[in-house]
XYZ file of C-alpha atoms in Angstrom:
426
model
C -0.129 0.194 0.059
C 1.165 3.321 -0.609
C 1.330 6.103 1.496
C -1.611 9.170 1.724
C 0.664 12.072 0.529
C 2.909 10.337 -2.181
C 2.611 11.334 -5.323
C 1.920 7.218 -7.418
C 5.140 6.191 -8.655
C 4.639 6.163 -12.668
C 3.577 3.821 -14.110
C 6.167 1.590 -16.286
C 5.204 1.676 -20.341
C 5.056 -1.904 -21.604
C 6.407 -2.643 -24.174
C 4.550 -3.180 -27.506
C 2.874 -8.062 -27.519
C 4.749 -9.865 -30.013
C 4.603 -6.390 -32.433
C 1.487 -5.140 -32.002
C 0.607 -1.952 -32.017
C -1.938 -0.545 -29.572
C -2.004 2.518 -29.982
C -4.628 4.537 -30.517
C -4.253 5.788 -33.925
C -3.469 2.401 -35.495
C -7.055 1.038 -33.159
C -8.537 3.040 -34.655
C -9.526 4.257 -38.770
C -11.635 6.792 -39.820
C -14.993 7.442 -38.156
C -13.619 5.710 -34.599
C -14.235 2.623 -36.564
C -11.816 0.330 -34.972
C -8.635 -1.978 -37.378
C -6.913 -5.177 -36.665
C -3.571 -3.663 -36.157
C -0.906 -4.798 -38.731
C 2.272 -6.317 -37.731
C 5.336 -4.234 -38.342
C 8.273 -5.996 -37.610
C 9.463 -2.794 -37.564
C 9.324 -2.042 -34.747
C 10.156 -4.603 -33.466
C 14.284 -3.414 -35.300
C 13.410 -0.710 -33.408
C 12.591 -0.210 -29.753
C 14.844 -1.527 -28.494
C 12.272 -2.415 -25.237
C 11.365 -5.138 -27.468
C 11.524 -8.853 -26.677
C 14.039 -10.637 -29.161
C 12.458 -13.742 -28.256
C 9.170 -13.896 -30.001
C 7.055 -17.031 -29.722
C 6.497 -18.739 -33.190
C 3.127 -20.369 -32.940
C 1.413 -16.915 -31.456
C 3.282 -15.628 -34.978
C 2.145 -17.764 -37.739
C -1.014 -17.659 -35.833
C -1.817 -13.734 -36.047
C -0.111 -13.566 -39.406
C -2.893 -12.002 -41.691
C -2.465 -14.487 -45.216
C -3.598 -11.211 -47.480
C -0.652 -8.778 -45.621
C 2.618 -11.899 -45.631
C 1.256 -13.862 -48.378
C 1.636 -17.086 -48.183
C 4.705 -20.309 -50.308
C 3.149 -21.234 -53.989
C 4.563 -22.531 -56.688
C 5.544 -20.008 -59.147
C 2.754 -18.817 -62.009
C 2.106 -19.909 -64.963
C 4.084 -18.148 -68.102
C 1.770 -19.443 -71.205
C -1.658 -20.133 -71.192
C -3.304 -23.395 -70.109
C -4.685 -23.707 -75.023
C -0.852 -23.542 -76.499
C -0.253 -26.322 -76.342
C -3.207 -27.516 -76.777
C -3.713 -25.604 -80.025
C -0.335 -26.313 -80.971
C -1.072 -30.475 -81.309
C -4.997 -29.644 -82.716
C -3.091 -27.951 -85.408
C -0.848 -30.772 -86.323
C -3.504 -32.791 -85.998
C -2.995 -35.024 -89.616
C -6.540 -34.851 -92.275
C -6.636 -38.001 -92.737
C -8.638 -38.272 -90.104
C -11.433 -35.520 -90.048
C -11.158 -36.351 -93.722
C -13.155 -39.521 -92.853
C -15.116 -38.510 -90.671
C -16.708 -35.259 -92.659
C -18.010 -37.696 -95.077
C -18.724 -40.043 -92.794
C -21.404 -37.311 -91.585
C -22.243 -36.473 -94.516
C -23.421 -40.505 -95.600
C -24.894 -40.702 -91.879
C -26.389 -36.914 -91.213
C -26.605 -35.493 -93.945
C -27.840 -38.566 -96.042
C -25.719 -37.965 -99.259
C -25.427 -41.301 -102.229
C -22.383 -42.986 -102.030
C -21.275 -42.128 -104.701
C -21.489 -38.989 -103.791
C -19.038 -39.329 -100.909
C -17.156 -41.541 -102.983
C -16.563 -38.187 -105.287
C -16.208 -36.314 -101.475
C -14.312 -38.520 -100.367
C -11.799 -38.120 -103.624
C -11.801 -34.416 -104.074
C -9.755 -34.312 -100.557
C -8.265 -37.034 -101.485
C -6.259 -35.223 -104.182
C -5.703 -31.874 -102.059
C -3.579 -33.896 -99.775
C -1.407 -35.292 -102.007
C -1.156 -32.236 -103.104
C 0.153 -31.802 -99.014
C 1.785 -34.400 -99.081
C 4.367 -33.155 -101.960
C 4.142 -30.201 -101.379
C 6.146 -30.646 -97.548
C 7.020 -33.915 -97.536
C 4.137 -35.340 -94.817
C 1.170 -36.077 -94.112
C -1.186 -32.913 -94.788
C -2.119 -31.000 -91.549
C -4.642 -28.861 -90.194
C -2.405 -26.239 -90.242
C -1.936 -26.167 -94.296
C -5.957 -24.985 -94.557
C -4.709 -20.964 -95.501
C -5.526 -19.681 -97.911
C -2.020 -19.770 -99.640
C -1.359 -22.774 -99.492
C -5.377 -23.716 -101.569
C -3.937 -21.491 -104.257
C -0.952 -23.569 -104.684
C -2.719 -25.697 -105.469
C -5.916 -23.849 -107.481
C -2.304 -22.701 -110.066
C -1.044 -26.581 -110.143
C -4.269 -27.876 -111.436
C -4.713 -25.381 -113.270
C -1.012 -26.208 -114.658
C -2.043 -29.557 -115.550
C -4.812 -28.034 -117.595
C -7.884 -29.188 -116.530
C -11.323 -28.169 -116.580
C -12.894 -25.473 -115.135
C -15.825 -27.989 -113.662
C -12.821 -30.133 -112.583
C -11.106 -27.332 -110.116
C -14.792 -25.427 -109.764
C -15.796 -29.447 -108.114
C -12.749 -29.260 -106.230
C -12.294 -25.969 -104.446
C -16.085 -26.620 -103.477
C -15.903 -29.505 -101.482
C -12.666 -27.885 -100.059
C -14.965 -24.891 -98.777
C -17.638 -28.067 -97.617
C -14.645 -29.280 -95.504
C -13.649 -25.973 -94.383
C -17.155 -25.189 -93.513
C -17.494 -28.338 -91.506
C -14.378 -27.351 -89.169
C -15.789 -24.376 -88.611
C -18.136 -25.469 -87.470
C -17.116 -27.705 -85.669
C -14.790 -25.265 -83.361
C -11.362 -26.420 -84.768
C -11.030 -23.901 -87.338
C -10.731 -20.202 -87.011
C -12.447 -18.961 -90.467
C -12.848 -20.626 -93.422
C -10.038 -19.680 -95.623
C -11.933 -20.241 -99.351
C -14.402 -17.657 -98.565
C -12.500 -14.300 -99.035
C -11.579 -16.294 -102.665
C -11.036 -15.962 -106.341
C -13.822 -19.537 -107.326
C -13.940 -20.895 -111.359
C -16.506 -18.943 -112.831
C -19.981 -21.028 -113.372
C -20.860 -21.742 -117.590
C -23.702 -22.249 -118.980
C -22.879 -24.288 -122.086
C -26.152 -26.359 -124.007
C -24.455 -30.438 -123.716
C -21.961 -31.272 -126.360
C -23.888 -35.239 -127.332
C -27.284 -35.309 -127.816
C -28.115 -38.416 -129.262
C -31.557 -38.750 -131.641
C -33.765 -41.260 -130.867
C -32.951 -42.853 -133.359
C -29.258 -44.011 -132.091
C -31.149 -44.279 -128.330
C -33.640 -47.293 -129.693
C -30.962 -48.949 -132.026
C -29.006 -49.498 -128.889
C -31.800 -51.150 -127.035
C -32.255 -53.221 -130.569
C -28.401 -54.186 -130.558
C -28.910 -55.451 -126.805
C -32.309 -57.534 -127.851
C -29.483 -58.384 -130.857
C -26.934 -60.047 -128.061
C -29.624 -61.999 -126.656
C -28.424 -60.242 -123.112
C -32.102 -59.293 -121.064
C -30.477 -57.623 -118.064
C -28.692 -55.120 -120.667
C -32.028 -54.778 -123.088
C -34.011 -53.824 -119.932
C -30.458 -51.491 -118.319
C -31.416 -49.621 -121.739
C -34.812 -49.232 -121.695
C -35.475 -47.462 -117.778
C -32.214 -44.601 -119.311
C -33.645 -44.511 -122.457
C -37.394 -43.992 -121.410
C -36.431 -41.650 -118.081
C -32.807 -40.021 -119.043
C -31.948 -41.758 -115.551
C -28.766 -41.047 -114.150
C -26.579 -43.900 -114.342
C -25.463 -44.030 -110.218
C -30.311 -44.480 -109.773
C -30.403 -47.382 -112.152
C -26.976 -49.138 -110.744
C -29.101 -49.145 -106.792
C -32.727 -49.702 -107.378
C -33.767 -52.327 -106.193
C -36.846 -55.248 -106.481
C -39.438 -53.322 -103.998
C -38.549 -49.886 -105.998
C -41.095 -51.390 -109.575
C -45.097 -50.773 -109.030
C -47.105 -52.278 -110.989
C -47.122 -50.639 -114.536
C -46.983 -47.209 -113.403
C -42.866 -47.350 -112.988
C -41.209 -46.422 -110.326
C -40.929 -45.586 -106.753
C -39.146 -43.700 -103.787
C -35.864 -43.870 -106.741
C -32.649 -43.027 -103.912
C -31.763 -40.069 -106.176
C -28.863 -37.229 -106.083
C -28.274 -35.888 -103.168
C -29.880 -38.177 -101.032
C -33.440 -38.093 -102.624
C -36.501 -40.529 -103.148
C -38.368 -39.366 -106.308
C -41.245 -41.504 -107.920
C -40.407 -42.027 -112.417
C -42.781 -43.322 -114.475
C -42.291 -45.267 -116.900
C -44.253 -46.806 -120.187
C -46.244 -50.071 -119.775
C -44.516 -51.930 -121.931
C -41.728 -50.991 -119.633
C -42.665 -52.448 -116.643
C -44.135 -56.167 -118.105
C -40.100 -56.133 -119.799
C -39.154 -54.955 -116.429
C -41.845 -57.413 -114.367
C -40.695 -60.687 -116.499
C -36.712 -60.256 -115.723
C -37.174 -60.674 -112.906
C -39.077 -63.356 -113.451
C -37.438 -65.316 -115.016
C -34.113 -64.153 -114.914
C -33.550 -62.459 -111.368
C -35.263 -64.744 -109.236
C -33.470 -68.159 -110.896
C -30.159 -66.341 -109.908
C -30.546 -65.637 -106.388
C -30.876 -67.933 -103.568
C -33.511 -65.334 -101.858
C -36.288 -62.309 -103.426
C -37.393 -60.487 -101.039
C -37.845 -55.746 -101.723
C -34.324 -54.874 -100.725
C -32.701 -58.407 -103.321
C -31.108 -55.611 -106.113
C -32.036 -55.277 -109.873
C -28.404 -55.667 -112.269
C -25.505 -58.162 -110.754
C -22.488 -58.266 -112.915
C -21.276 -61.513 -112.903
C -16.921 -61.478 -113.499
C -13.295 -64.221 -112.869
C -12.065 -66.338 -115.343
C -10.613 -70.075 -115.159
C -8.433 -70.413 -112.185
C -10.183 -68.165 -108.884
C -13.875 -69.067 -110.456
C -16.775 -66.981 -111.159
C -17.322 -63.961 -108.249
C -21.042 -62.430 -108.543
C -22.552 -58.125 -107.657
C -24.123 -56.355 -107.375
C -23.968 -53.592 -110.977
C -22.105 -50.339 -110.252
C -22.186 -46.991 -112.463
C -19.547 -47.431 -113.413
C -20.302 -50.973 -115.235
C -23.016 -49.580 -116.595
C -20.535 -46.453 -118.492
C -18.074 -49.497 -119.471
C -22.250 -50.843 -120.579
C -23.067 -47.964 -123.004
C -19.615 -47.685 -124.040
C -19.126 -51.104 -125.403
C -22.866 -51.137 -127.338
C -21.578 -47.057 -128.915
C -19.208 -48.906 -130.756
C -21.448 -51.889 -131.872
C -23.526 -49.236 -133.255
C -20.720 -46.831 -134.298
C -20.775 -44.152 -131.072
C -17.769 -44.502 -129.290
C -18.510 -41.567 -127.453
C -20.953 -42.732 -125.858
C -22.323 -42.178 -122.512
C -24.956 -42.688 -119.789
C -25.454 -38.561 -119.163
C -25.896 -39.165 -122.788
C -28.705 -40.609 -122.968
C -30.531 -38.390 -120.532
C -30.176 -35.529 -122.708
C -31.606 -37.420 -125.456
C -34.368 -37.758 -123.639
C -34.454 -33.948 -122.270
C -34.659 -33.510 -126.166
C -37.011 -35.329 -127.044
C -39.428 -33.893 -124.428
C -38.834 -30.434 -125.263
C -39.432 -31.025 -128.585
C -42.513 -32.017 -128.558
C -43.981 -30.807 -125.476
C -42.329 -27.474 -124.988
C -42.993 -27.678 -121.827
C -39.447 -26.710 -119.591
C -41.116 -27.145 -116.636
C -42.524 -31.086 -117.884
C -38.599 -31.528 -118.453
C -37.567 -29.499 -115.318
C -40.595 -32.149 -113.089
C -38.892 -35.373 -115.316
C -35.243 -35.077 -115.170
C -35.469 -34.765 -111.064
C -33.794 -30.559 -110.910
C -33.842 -28.240 -107.424
C -33.886 -24.930 -110.063
C -35.464 -24.584 -113.462
C -31.755 -22.249 -114.494
C -30.667 -26.106 -114.792
C -33.341 -27.201 -117.415
C -33.200 -24.630 -119.753
C -29.975 -25.349 -121.187
C -31.500 -27.575 -123.179
C -33.443 -24.263 -125.304
C -29.804 -22.863 -125.591
C -30.056 -23.441 -130.027
C -27.959 -26.520 -131.228
C -26.010 -26.436 -134.916
C -28.877 -28.885 -135.933
C -31.617 -25.946 -134.813
C -29.900 -23.664 -136.429
C -29.045 -25.286 -139.655
C -32.952 -25.570 -140.306
C -33.649 -21.979 -138.842
C -32.046 -21.093 -142.184
C -33.387 -23.353 -144.540
C -35.340 -21.343 -145.946
C -32.048 -19.513 -147.560
C -31.735 -22.751 -149.536
C -34.267 -22.357 -152.245
C -32.655 -18.638 -153.611
C -29.407 -20.022 -153.545
C -29.697 -22.646 -155.962
C -32.216 -20.641 -158.731
C -29.389 -18.412 -158.474
C -26.943 -20.775 -158.568
C -28.295 -22.600 -160.687
C -28.965 -20.329 -164.252
C -25.161 -18.470 -163.839
C -23.841 -22.036 -164.243
C -21.564 -22.269 -167.354
C -20.200 -18.554 -166.743
C -18.992 -20.306 -163.367
C -17.161 -22.924 -165.136
C -15.627 -20.822 -167.370
C -14.731 -18.696 -164.885
C -12.798 -21.725 -162.563
C -11.174 -22.636 -166.319
C -10.076 -19.396 -167.081
C -8.840 -19.116 -162.949
C -7.386 -22.104 -163.547
C -4.648 -21.728 -165.673
C -3.437 -17.974 -164.090
C 0.392 -18.475 -163.448
C 1.132 -18.124 -158.717
C 2.434 -14.159 -158.718
C 3.856 -13.632 -155.352
C 2.594 -11.695 -152.629
C 2.676 -8.448 -152.068
C 4.834 -7.165 -148.292
C 2.360 -4.388 -146.699
C 4.591 -1.025 -146.181
């Protein structure tokens, strides 16, 4: 106890606990709101009265993680998708081409022949990439410079505009498919020049007599299958792939063919004359049924047989290529070796147009989606041009017959004139 009258002894200043400041300025902030005291190492170093022996457990529990960051690993210097992007761009195009073809066949419903054309066109670009870079074509090769070099290479090989346009269009569809799947950032062909699409009349249009001669040649050889094929081509104008894929279920009485698979994966109903349908039913009953074990609705109508004595015979459904070879064979027999199955399609279209004078009927028969495609048959052909000026025949004959004697004397006079040296133009 302190004695009365003596002043109170001054209280010794207590050092801050573990370096925490306890003054009012640090305990209260703006507006008198208390703040959490911050740890200061400077006060520990400058204050000689501060104890140097600090409890490590107490210090670690009172440290603020926001003030003193914890020990963490170094940050990444590159983005996470950088290596992944490089791996994608070096991906071979062969796998993507096969996926694209399966997409067209299974999801878009394209025909087998159309998908084979897509695969062939894309394989030409893959071969070009291998020849240029000496390696398998990659996704990084789908740039404008490489594609333009491919176009220049095809032009140097003197390919037709239609071939170049078809291959470029297929590659553009492939790039657009990659863009939709976020594999490619943009279509590199979208800003490139494309070969023009020139609308020209058919070069070879067989007459009705020539098409009838083709059927007659098959009848003389006594080949019922060939006669049936040429009857369908002659009176329907179908494409060879559609004829090759005909099945027994497509025959509909005496009307024609129902739900036939045509170009683009679509189905159409195609009428045929009643005599042709009777012949087709007789062919199925007398030729097709004995040659197959079981006749089902999915049985193909036309089969091809080939082989040798050493390996035996093989039998398989006909393809469009088989019909093309068949048409070339009979074309040589009738003196028209350049005949192709598509020429019969042109012949049917011109015959219907000349008899009916209705372009819409021709479009419906051929199955064109747009009337612009059918308008090529309205272009004047050389035979029509000759017929257009046929009224000049009689006036020209009368004029030349009246002066025939004078012409003979004129020709005789010029035949004895010696040749003179041509004058040089000054």
